C-alpha atoms as a printed R data frame, in Angstrom:
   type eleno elety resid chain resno       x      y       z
1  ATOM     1    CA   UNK     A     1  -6.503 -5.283  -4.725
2  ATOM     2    CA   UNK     A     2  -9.329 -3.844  -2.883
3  ATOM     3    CA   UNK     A     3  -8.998 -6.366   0.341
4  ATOM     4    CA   UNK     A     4  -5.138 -6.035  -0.080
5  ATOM     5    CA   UNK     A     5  -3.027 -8.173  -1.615
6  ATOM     6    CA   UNK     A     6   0.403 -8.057  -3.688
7  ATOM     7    CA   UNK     A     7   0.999 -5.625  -6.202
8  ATOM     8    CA   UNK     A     8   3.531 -3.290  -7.448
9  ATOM     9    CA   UNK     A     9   4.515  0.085  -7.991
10 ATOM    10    CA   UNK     A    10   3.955  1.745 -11.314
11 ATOM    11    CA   UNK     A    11   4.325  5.496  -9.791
12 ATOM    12    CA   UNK     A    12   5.391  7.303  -6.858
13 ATOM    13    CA   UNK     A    13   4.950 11.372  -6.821
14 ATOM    14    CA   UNK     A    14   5.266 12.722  -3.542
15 ATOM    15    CA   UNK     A    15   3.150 11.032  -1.127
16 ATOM    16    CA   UNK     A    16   0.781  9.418  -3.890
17 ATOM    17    CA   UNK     A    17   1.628  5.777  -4.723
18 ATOM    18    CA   UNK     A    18   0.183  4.350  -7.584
19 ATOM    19    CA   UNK     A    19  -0.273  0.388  -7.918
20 ATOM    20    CA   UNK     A    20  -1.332 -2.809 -10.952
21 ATOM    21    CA   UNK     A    21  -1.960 -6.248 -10.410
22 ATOM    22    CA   UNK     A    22   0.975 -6.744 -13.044
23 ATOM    23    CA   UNK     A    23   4.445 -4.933 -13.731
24 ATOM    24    CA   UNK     A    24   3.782 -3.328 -16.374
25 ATOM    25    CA   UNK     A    25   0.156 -2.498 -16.050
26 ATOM    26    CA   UNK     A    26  -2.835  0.377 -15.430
27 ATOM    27    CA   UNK     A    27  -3.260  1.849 -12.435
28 ATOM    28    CA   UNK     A    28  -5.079 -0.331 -10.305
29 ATOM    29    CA   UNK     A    29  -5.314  2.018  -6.873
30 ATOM    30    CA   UNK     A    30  -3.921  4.597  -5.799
31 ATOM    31    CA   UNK     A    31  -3.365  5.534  -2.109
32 ATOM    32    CA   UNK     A    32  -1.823  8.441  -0.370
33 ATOM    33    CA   UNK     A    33   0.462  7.426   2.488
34 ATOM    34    CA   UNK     A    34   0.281  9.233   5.840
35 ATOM    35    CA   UNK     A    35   2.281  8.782   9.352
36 ATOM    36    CA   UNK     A    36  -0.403  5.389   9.834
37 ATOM    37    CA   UNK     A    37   0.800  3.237   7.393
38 ATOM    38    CA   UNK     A    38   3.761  1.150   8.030
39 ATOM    39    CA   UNK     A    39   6.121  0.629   5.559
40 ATOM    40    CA   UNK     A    40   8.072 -2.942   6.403
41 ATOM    41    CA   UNK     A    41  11.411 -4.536   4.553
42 ATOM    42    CA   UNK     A    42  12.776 -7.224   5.907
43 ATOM    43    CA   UNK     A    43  10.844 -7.154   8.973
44 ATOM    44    CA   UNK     A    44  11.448 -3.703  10.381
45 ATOM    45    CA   UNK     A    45  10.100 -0.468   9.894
46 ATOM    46    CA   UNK     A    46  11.087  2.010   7.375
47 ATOM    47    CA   UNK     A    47  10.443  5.081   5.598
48 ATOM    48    CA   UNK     A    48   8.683  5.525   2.506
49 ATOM    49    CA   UNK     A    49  11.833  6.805   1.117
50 ATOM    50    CA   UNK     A    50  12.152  2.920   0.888
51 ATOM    51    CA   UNK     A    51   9.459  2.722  -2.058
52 ATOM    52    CA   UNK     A    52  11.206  2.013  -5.527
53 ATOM    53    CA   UNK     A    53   8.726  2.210  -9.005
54 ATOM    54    CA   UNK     A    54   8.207 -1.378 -10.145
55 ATOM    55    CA   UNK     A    55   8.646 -3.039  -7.075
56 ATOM    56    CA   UNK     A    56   6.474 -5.654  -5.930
57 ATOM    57    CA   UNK     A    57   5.238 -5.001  -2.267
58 ATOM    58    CA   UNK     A    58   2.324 -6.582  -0.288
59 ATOM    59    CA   UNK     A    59  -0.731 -4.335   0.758
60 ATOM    60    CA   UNK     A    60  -2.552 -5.363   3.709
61 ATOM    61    CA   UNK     A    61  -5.636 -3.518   5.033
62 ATOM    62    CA   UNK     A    62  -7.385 -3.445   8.342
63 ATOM    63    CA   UNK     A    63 -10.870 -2.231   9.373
64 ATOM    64    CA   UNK     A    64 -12.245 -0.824  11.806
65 ATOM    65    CA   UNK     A    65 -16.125 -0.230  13.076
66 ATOM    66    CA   UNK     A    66 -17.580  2.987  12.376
67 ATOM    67    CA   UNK     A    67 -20.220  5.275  14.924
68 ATOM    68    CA   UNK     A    68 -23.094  3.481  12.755
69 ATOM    69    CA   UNK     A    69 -22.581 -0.002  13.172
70 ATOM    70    CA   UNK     A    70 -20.293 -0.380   9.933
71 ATOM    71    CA   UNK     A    71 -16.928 -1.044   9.276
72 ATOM    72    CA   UNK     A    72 -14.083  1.604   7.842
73 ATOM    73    CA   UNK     A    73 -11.034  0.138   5.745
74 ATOM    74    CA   UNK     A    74  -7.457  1.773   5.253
75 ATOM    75    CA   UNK     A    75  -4.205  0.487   4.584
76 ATOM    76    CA   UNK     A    76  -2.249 -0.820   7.388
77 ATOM    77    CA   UNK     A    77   0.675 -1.707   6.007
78 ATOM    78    CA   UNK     A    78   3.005 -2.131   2.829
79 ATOM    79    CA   UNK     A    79   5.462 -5.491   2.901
80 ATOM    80    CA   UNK     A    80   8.559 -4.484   0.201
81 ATOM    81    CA   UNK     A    81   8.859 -8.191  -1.364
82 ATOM    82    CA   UNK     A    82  12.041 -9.359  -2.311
């Protein structure tokens, strides 16, 4: 999961979504979502009211060069599957 990837959703509290390679699983990662990440069913935009425990979504990450000549990560987006 750490370069993204599909996954679902084991736990949602508040802004704090918790994600496992498998259904049923540990905790994997955890993020907390903020105004940059795009949440995306069916093509358009939503909000993260949209994000359902055991769902499996699609977590893709983006980076971006730091002041120091390496690179930063963070989420970009979440893809609701299915």
């Amino acid at each position: 999961m750490r370069n993204g990837g599909e996954v679902y959703i084991i736990a949602i509290s508040g802004d704090t979504v918790e994600f496992s390679t498998t259904k049923n699983g540990e905790i994997s990662k955890y993020m907390v979502l903020d105004d940059t990440i795009e949440i995306i069913k069916n093509g358009q935009v939503v909000s993260k009211d949209f994000l359902q425990e055991g769902q499996r979504v699609k977590v893709e990450y983006e980076s971006h060069d730091d002041m120091v000549g390496g690179k930063l990560w963070g989420c970009k987006s979440i893809t609701i599957l299915g």
